[in-house]
XYZ file of C-alpha atoms in Angstrom:
540
model
C 0.000 0.000 0.000
C 1.379 3.400 -1.008
C 2.193 5.776 1.867
C 2.879 9.504 1.720
C 2.862 12.488 4.094
C 1.073 15.817 4.125
C 0.994 18.472 6.884
C -2.804 18.801 6.861
C -5.438 16.436 5.484
C -8.905 17.874 4.859
C -11.740 15.352 4.614
C -14.769 16.788 2.815
C -14.909 19.068 -0.218
C -17.940 21.206 0.534
C -17.758 24.903 1.329
C -16.012 24.406 4.682
C -13.374 21.985 3.407
C -12.620 24.033 0.306
C -12.437 27.223 2.387
C -9.977 25.492 4.736
C -7.784 24.600 1.749
C -7.891 28.211 0.534
C -7.077 29.674 3.962
C -4.241 27.212 4.635
C -2.709 27.997 1.247
C -3.025 31.724 2.044
C -0.795 31.052 5.036
C 1.661 29.087 2.909
C 0.649 25.735 4.375
C 0.313 22.709 2.022
C -2.739 20.500 2.398
C -4.516 17.598 0.728
C -8.312 17.605 0.450
C -10.221 14.417 -0.335
C -13.932 14.085 -1.028
C -15.961 10.980 -1.800
C -18.082 12.668 -4.471
C -17.080 13.064 -8.118
C -16.742 16.837 -7.952
C -18.180 20.033 -6.566
C -21.890 20.351 -5.858
C -24.279 20.247 -8.824
C -27.109 21.771 -6.802
C -27.615 25.278 -5.354
C -27.978 24.090 -1.731
C -26.704 27.035 0.331
C -27.750 30.226 -1.467
C -25.849 32.911 0.461
C -23.019 33.704 2.838
C -23.291 36.461 5.399
C -21.225 39.676 5.536
C -18.718 38.289 8.048
C -17.962 35.274 5.830
C -17.690 37.648 2.865
C -15.080 39.625 4.833
C -13.017 36.453 5.166
C -13.154 35.754 1.435
C -12.224 39.400 0.836
C -9.147 38.915 3.041
C -7.784 36.335 0.578
C -8.737 38.340 -2.505
C -11.881 36.433 -3.508
C -14.559 39.074 -2.971
C -14.533 40.350 -6.571
C -14.773 36.823 -8.021
C -17.661 35.979 -5.713
C -19.475 39.117 -6.812
C -18.850 38.335 -10.483
C -20.413 34.856 -10.086
C -23.319 35.883 -7.910
C -26.671 34.161 -8.106
C -29.438 35.323 -10.470
C -31.367 36.164 -7.282
C -28.564 38.357 -5.894
C -30.668 41.530 -6.092
C -33.698 39.966 -4.413
C -34.559 41.244 -0.974
C -37.762 39.567 0.237
C -37.923 36.725 2.769
C -41.601 36.101 3.425
C -43.712 33.772 5.555
C -47.068 33.011 3.916
C -49.958 30.605 4.002
C -49.933 30.611 0.207
C -47.784 32.629 -2.132
C -50.848 34.338 -3.598
C -52.338 35.062 -0.176
C -51.487 37.465 2.607
C -48.105 37.366 4.289
C -47.970 36.080 7.856
C -44.815 37.958 8.765
C -41.544 39.359 7.458
C -38.662 39.061 9.859
C -36.681 42.296 10.246
C -33.611 42.511 8.033
C -30.927 45.213 7.960
C -30.678 47.529 4.988
C -27.451 47.775 2.949
C -26.677 51.176 4.487
C -26.807 49.661 7.982
C -24.410 46.905 6.958
C -22.174 49.432 5.195
C -21.540 51.276 8.439
C -20.215 48.064 9.987
C -18.352 46.396 7.134
C -17.013 46.946 3.629
C -18.878 43.725 2.729
C -22.534 42.792 2.486
C -24.381 39.520 2.026
C -23.041 37.488 -0.913
C -25.936 35.781 -2.630
C -24.079 33.058 -4.479
C -25.331 29.513 -4.918
C -23.201 26.731 -3.495
C -22.714 25.205 -6.957
C -21.213 28.539 -8.052
C -19.078 29.191 -4.967
C -17.505 25.733 -4.603
C -15.774 25.852 -8.030
C -14.343 29.303 -7.203
C -12.901 28.020 -3.939
C -11.557 24.903 -5.630
C -9.829 26.923 -8.354
C -8.254 29.320 -5.844
C -7.113 26.489 -3.572
C -5.465 24.579 -6.411
C -3.809 27.684 -7.846
C -2.410 28.446 -4.383
C -0.892 25.005 -3.888
C -3.686 23.038 -2.247
C -4.122 19.490 -3.570
C -7.707 18.325 -4.129
C -8.805 14.792 -5.018
C -12.426 13.808 -5.623
C -14.004 10.349 -5.601
C -11.671 9.401 -2.751
C -13.070 8.248 0.596
C -11.333 8.377 3.947
C -11.920 4.838 5.233
C -10.157 4.909 8.559
C -8.375 7.396 10.841
C -5.889 6.150 13.426
C -4.583 8.668 15.947
C -1.206 8.582 17.679
C 1.049 10.966 19.592
C 2.516 12.483 16.412
C -0.624 12.961 14.344
C -2.842 10.605 12.395
C -2.684 7.839 9.822
C -5.555 7.855 7.342
C -6.414 5.069 4.906
C -7.861 6.432 1.654
C -9.923 4.498 -0.891
C -9.989 5.518 -4.551
C -13.641 4.854 -5.410
C -12.866 4.604 -9.130
C -10.089 2.006 -8.981
C -10.605 0.435 -5.555
C -6.951 1.122 -4.688
C -6.045 2.024 -1.121
C -3.266 4.252 0.141
C -2.080 5.557 3.493
C -1.516 9.203 4.404
C 0.469 10.364 7.412
C -0.512 13.808 8.612
C -0.002 16.095 11.576
C -3.575 17.357 11.543
C -6.941 16.357 10.085
C -9.818 18.732 9.397
C -13.025 16.679 9.304
C -15.478 18.672 7.184
C -17.339 15.657 5.847
C -20.907 16.847 6.352
C -23.797 16.494 8.720
C -23.487 12.693 8.971
C -19.735 12.877 9.487
C -18.278 9.380 9.278
C -15.061 10.663 10.810
C -16.843 12.212 13.760
C -18.849 9.056 14.321
C -15.754 6.853 14.149
C -14.074 8.993 16.793
C -17.106 8.867 19.091
C -17.901 12.581 18.838
C -21.248 13.214 20.519
C -23.784 15.948 19.789
C -26.211 18.086 21.745
C -29.436 19.568 20.471
C -32.865 18.329 19.439
C -31.567 16.511 16.342
C -33.847 15.956 13.342
C -36.691 18.482 13.135
C -38.190 17.887 9.714
C -37.839 15.723 6.613
C -38.052 17.327 3.187
C -38.000 16.515 -0.500
C -36.777 19.027 -3.066
C -37.856 19.142 -6.685
C -37.442 21.599 -9.558
C -40.299 22.992 -11.609
C -41.210 25.632 -14.164
C -44.153 27.971 -13.754
C -45.167 31.585 -14.164
C -45.558 32.811 -10.571
C -45.630 36.518 -11.414
C -49.288 36.870 -10.469
C -48.786 35.349 -7.036
C -45.553 37.269 -6.430
C -47.212 40.656 -7.091
C -43.898 42.350 -7.790
C -42.011 40.832 -4.876
C -38.467 39.630 -5.551
C -38.183 36.767 -3.125
C -35.111 35.036 -1.810
C -37.424 32.496 -0.214
C -41.118 32.166 0.571
C -41.937 29.925 3.531
C -45.366 28.326 2.953
C -47.373 26.881 5.826
C -51.002 25.832 5.465
C -53.186 22.823 6.227
C -52.289 21.060 2.963
C -48.596 21.762 2.420
C -45.559 23.054 4.259
C -42.466 24.032 2.330
C -40.273 26.719 0.810
C -40.342 28.250 -2.671
C -36.969 29.488 -3.916
C -36.277 31.040 -7.338
C -33.528 29.643 -9.542
C -33.528 32.123 -12.426
C -36.014 34.759 -11.180
C -38.233 34.035 -14.181
C -39.669 30.542 -14.598
C -37.414 28.043 -12.789
C -38.061 27.279 -9.115
C -37.269 24.776 -6.417
C -39.854 23.669 -3.878
C -38.634 22.099 -0.612
C -41.629 20.218 0.799
C -41.996 18.579 4.195
C -42.972 14.923 4.438
C -43.607 12.706 7.460
C -41.914 9.286 7.776
C -43.765 8.701 11.039
C -46.970 8.667 8.951
C -45.496 6.194 6.499
C -44.597 8.818 3.871
C -41.484 8.270 1.727
C -39.790 10.296 -1.056
C -41.200 7.910 -3.691
C -44.671 9.247 -2.826
C -43.759 12.469 -4.636
C -44.923 11.502 -8.088
C -45.067 14.085 -10.851
C -48.821 14.555 -10.342
C -48.352 14.895 -6.595
C -45.629 17.524 -7.072
C -47.858 19.539 -9.413
C -50.616 19.428 -6.816
C -48.243 20.573 -4.040
C -46.979 23.518 -6.069
C -50.537 24.638 -6.732
C -51.452 24.268 -3.048
C -48.399 26.297 -2.046
C -49.015 29.029 -4.602
C -52.747 29.156 -3.926
C -53.820 28.664 -7.550
C -55.527 25.316 -8.355
C -55.296 25.929 -12.116
C -51.655 27.036 -12.335
C -49.773 25.460 -15.281
C -46.776 23.617 -13.764
C -44.007 21.622 -15.428
C -41.980 19.316 -13.171
C -38.446 19.277 -14.570
C -37.375 15.727 -13.768
C -38.248 12.661 -11.768
C -35.348 13.275 -9.370
C -36.444 13.854 -5.784
C -33.784 14.994 -3.347
C -34.602 13.932 0.234
C -32.905 15.775 3.094
C -33.576 16.820 6.665
C -33.652 19.922 8.790
C -31.810 19.296 12.034
C -30.296 21.165 14.963
C -27.265 19.792 16.775
C -23.671 20.674 17.606
C -20.616 18.510 18.246
C -19.195 18.004 21.735
C -16.261 18.666 21.412
C -15.047 20.039 18.055
C -11.580 18.536 18.498
C -10.322 15.016 19.112
C -6.534 14.958 19.343
C -5.128 15.968 15.937
C -8.630 15.877 14.356
C -10.668 19.079 14.157
C -14.404 18.923 13.388
C -15.704 21.788 11.244
C -18.716 22.910 9.240
C -21.809 20.692 9.113
C -19.800 17.895 10.723
C -19.622 20.109 13.816
C -22.929 21.946 13.711
C -26.161 21.427 11.809
C -28.783 24.150 11.897
C -32.047 24.940 10.125
C -31.477 26.881 6.889
C -33.774 29.670 8.067
C -31.421 32.616 8.435
C -28.753 31.156 6.115
C -26.038 30.958 8.774
C -24.889 27.361 8.316
C -22.427 27.781 5.429
C -21.102 31.043 6.864
C -20.430 29.446 10.241
C -18.472 26.652 8.552
C -16.334 29.132 6.598
C -15.622 30.953 9.850
C -14.602 27.649 11.500
C -12.099 27.076 8.701
C -10.690 30.590 8.958
C -10.307 30.382 12.740
C -8.500 27.063 12.437
C -6.272 27.700 9.416
C -4.102 30.455 10.879
C -3.611 28.498 14.090
C -2.524 25.305 12.341
C -0.216 27.320 10.088
C 1.359 29.130 13.038
C 1.982 25.878 14.882
C 3.453 24.085 11.870
C 5.645 27.080 10.995
C 6.998 27.247 14.545
C 5.365 30.575 15.348
C 3.236 29.093 18.139
C 3.186 26.160 20.491
C 0.744 23.304 19.843
C -1.301 24.458 22.850
C -2.658 27.247 20.612
C -4.838 24.657 18.904
C -6.746 24.059 22.130
C -8.385 27.441 21.521
C -10.303 26.169 18.468
C -12.882 24.244 20.471
C -12.956 26.857 23.247
C -13.771 29.583 20.739
C -15.864 27.977 18.032
C -18.056 25.545 19.980
C -20.001 28.249 21.889
C -20.512 30.120 18.617
C -21.798 26.959 16.920
C -24.259 26.483 19.755
C -25.351 30.126 19.512
C -25.945 29.869 15.764
C -27.908 26.633 16.169
C -30.135 28.212 18.818
C -30.805 31.316 16.773
C -31.545 29.346 13.611
C -33.959 27.235 15.658
C -35.871 30.356 16.685
C -36.259 31.390 13.051
C -37.339 27.853 12.198
C -40.093 28.072 14.803
C -41.498 31.098 12.981
C -41.383 29.109 9.744
C -43.330 26.359 11.497
C -46.085 28.799 12.461
C -45.077 30.286 15.798
C -45.967 33.980 16.090
C -43.018 36.309 15.654
C -44.120 38.279 18.721
C -43.569 35.176 20.862
C -39.903 34.849 19.896
C -38.909 38.473 19.255
C -37.294 38.790 22.668
C -35.119 35.718 22.085
C -34.083 36.487 18.519
C -30.769 38.217 17.944
C -30.560 40.834 15.252
C -29.010 39.579 12.005
C -26.158 42.095 12.358
C -25.401 40.842 15.857
C -25.191 37.285 14.529
C -22.847 38.385 11.738
C -20.577 40.791 13.612
C -21.457 40.802 17.288
C -20.630 37.295 18.483
C -17.684 37.208 20.905
C -15.297 34.681 22.389
C -15.084 34.284 26.172
C -12.060 31.953 26.161
C -9.248 31.077 23.797
C -6.143 32.687 22.318
C -6.255 36.045 24.081
C -4.226 37.967 26.648
C -5.464 40.149 29.483
C -9.095 40.853 30.328
C -11.468 39.203 27.858
C -15.132 39.663 26.974
C -17.764 37.664 28.830
C -18.826 36.027 25.570
C -22.261 37.648 25.384
C -23.046 39.043 21.935
C -22.634 42.799 21.507
C -24.281 45.405 19.332
C -21.759 45.880 16.515
C -22.916 49.489 16.139
C -21.590 50.078 19.685
C -18.451 47.913 19.760
C -16.542 47.389 22.991
C -13.222 46.596 21.235
C -12.403 44.211 24.076
C -10.331 41.064 23.610
C -12.579 38.347 22.247
C -14.583 40.683 19.993
C -14.300 41.377 16.266
C -12.123 44.356 15.374
C -14.569 47.017 14.125
C -14.568 48.304 10.568
C -13.250 51.854 10.166
C -12.495 53.497 6.832
C -8.948 54.859 6.834
C -6.537 56.375 4.307
C -3.086 54.909 3.601
C -0.734 56.467 1.069
C -3.631 58.500 -0.285
C -5.886 55.462 -0.818
C -8.988 54.544 1.138
C -9.194 51.143 2.791
C -10.996 49.377 5.583
C -8.933 48.674 8.666
C -10.063 45.065 8.109
C -7.887 44.977 4.995
C -4.799 45.054 7.249
C -5.674 41.687 8.797
C -4.956 38.288 7.314
C -1.577 36.626 7.711
C -0.140 38.122 10.882
C -0.937 40.010 14.063
C -1.487 43.756 13.766
C -0.908 46.369 16.484
C -3.063 49.467 15.939
C -2.149 52.418 18.128
C -3.131 56.030 18.712
C -1.189 58.822 17.030
C 0.774 59.622 20.207
C 1.592 56.011 21.101
C 5.238 55.987 20.028
C 5.729 53.360 22.717
C 3.780 50.976 20.433
C 6.238 51.536 17.603
C 9.091 50.605 19.955
C 7.084 47.585 21.121
C 6.626 46.507 17.527
C 10.358 46.716 16.879
C 10.999 44.734 20.063
C 8.635 41.982 18.872
C 10.130 41.941 15.372
C 13.608 41.432 16.828
C 12.281 38.216 18.360
C 10.651 37.076 15.110
C 7.161 37.541 16.498
C 4.696 37.905 13.568
C 3.574 41.507 14.046
C 2.935 44.628 11.966
C 2.453 47.964 13.743
C 0.501 51.004 12.555
C -0.188 54.349 14.199
C -3.585 55.896 13.473
C -4.155 59.648 13.336
C -2.887 62.960 11.956
C 0.596 62.748 10.481
C 0.706 58.953 10.800
C 0.640 56.231 8.132
C -3.051 55.537 8.728
C -5.156 58.678 8.427
C -8.600 58.769 10.014
C -10.467 61.440 8.007
C -13.850 60.682 9.601
C -12.358 60.564 13.112
C -14.034 57.207 13.759
C -11.063 55.254 15.114
C -11.184 56.624 18.717
C -14.885 55.807 19.199
C -14.902 52.472 17.353
C -11.857 51.190 19.256
C -12.492 53.120 22.483
C -8.966 54.370 22.042
C -7.094 57.384 23.327
C -3.866 58.865 21.932
C -1.760 56.357 23.921
C -3.996 53.323 23.376
C -3.020 50.251 21.401
C -5.072 47.271 20.230
C -3.544 43.950 19.177
C -5.558 42.162 16.473
C -5.210 38.492 15.514
C -4.872 37.276 11.906
C -8.588 36.418 11.921
C -9.584 39.981 12.825
C -10.414 39.403 16.504
C -8.938 41.610 19.201
C -6.346 39.695 21.218
C -5.097 42.283 23.731
C -5.314 45.985 24.410
C -3.583 48.706 26.407
C -5.049 52.102 27.200
C -1.859 53.789 28.391
C 1.825 53.729 27.510
C 3.496 50.381 28.158
C 7.076 49.194 28.346
C 8.376 47.835 25.014
C 8.278 44.201 26.203
C 4.530 44.271 26.934
C 3.317 43.439 23.434
C 5.848 40.628 22.953
C 4.801 39.172 26.306
C 1.115 39.299 25.357
C 1.856 37.573 22.062
C 4.026 34.971 23.764
C 1.244 34.195 26.225
C -1.480 33.659 23.665
C 0.826 31.825 21.224
C 2.197 29.612 24.010
C 5.845 30.429 23.418
C 8.599 32.221 25.327
C 8.780 35.976 24.684
C 12.432 35.503 23.700
C 11.925 32.261 21.762
C 13.068 32.460 18.124
C 10.644 31.289 15.479
C 11.018 29.604 12.121
C 9.570 32.504 10.175
C 9.061 36.242 10.441
C 5.908 38.197 9.694
C 5.057 38.992 6.100
C 3.287 42.234 5.240
């Protein structure tokens, strides 16, 4: 049996696995991704990623490509809950306007179908050095003190091979075979609903009455499901609930039955409907999260770690954020910039966020199922809070940290554990978001009078600590023409804020510090001596 080695093995080639390959390559870390399917998704599946996930794709230069390949429904704005499409709306959940998002981020929602986004991620990963192999199944993972041995099966030829790797990212979907084989447990209610999806053609313009829907959630006595447009003209998908406990099976959805269900959902018994094919795609809505998200050298990510109802469209985005959180940490450890203890922070940080996203998606699902919005309004977090306001209460941070409760991103605390706020700045005469400074290394942002921070940055660089330092204010390299930096970062002239590669605040000081302070903070959160040399220096 052939044996070879790779630093990181990614199992699963969906959005999370492909994003992990992209992010690892961005950090100069080779990886091998294997997926049991023949290629990227042929179906739309996830239809959007949220502004925070878009920020992460922007950080690796993919935002423009994502925009260029956006979905035909990218300009649609309406998410409606109805009894029938032609009837009155039950409720519209509040959604932020683009101007609200624009004050918090240079990025908005990216409405791009999964079958459009996956090929973009694959192409970028492969161009950046990531190896990707489809129709290959990971049969068995054996863990030892130095990493893992994984037996791979080529599903085309039947040949087996062995891969030795330091770390495994298990992103193999909501029925993760890797997670199950390792005994990873889950919390949450589990399966909530069974559905069948089918594609059809029809003129729904009369029922839509000018609305440009992203999705219409139908709930009446005869049918429960979701209409979603494919081309905004005649092609649609209908996701319809069925009930195995009543003896129903996907084969019950004959062509005649599907026509009837579309008409019941639209509210027009005479609507001409063409069912596109006999294919029926069964799937389930579920809510659960893995406990824990790490098992030795194996890290559980994406749907393998957390499954949530699609209402709210946070599942794919949460998986991309898992991959981003994990990639820089693995790269730092393998490059000798951090001790292996840094990787313990992955579960400490991401598991509470997974649980939060599952809970919030559940609340939105309850509205879809018929619960009155007024009954859940007090429990439901604002969409902007879910995108930008979640915080970590433990992990790779130094000094006082947030308590982990979500914050209003319009009133950021800029405390360790929270996302570094967006501020538009000017550098060398060009406008940029402060977020554009984050990506490969730590960044120290300091007030215009904080010359101590410049000395601290030089002190850290002498010790090969991955750090770039910028002063913000008049006469400095980062100009703040709107004077937003002090309020957004709660910063005075002598303040300094240390930001991690993933854009989360790691440490802060609100008065002048001795030059060693920043290096000591970095050493603490990276689990290395402040004077310890590293294998690589920071790259700007």
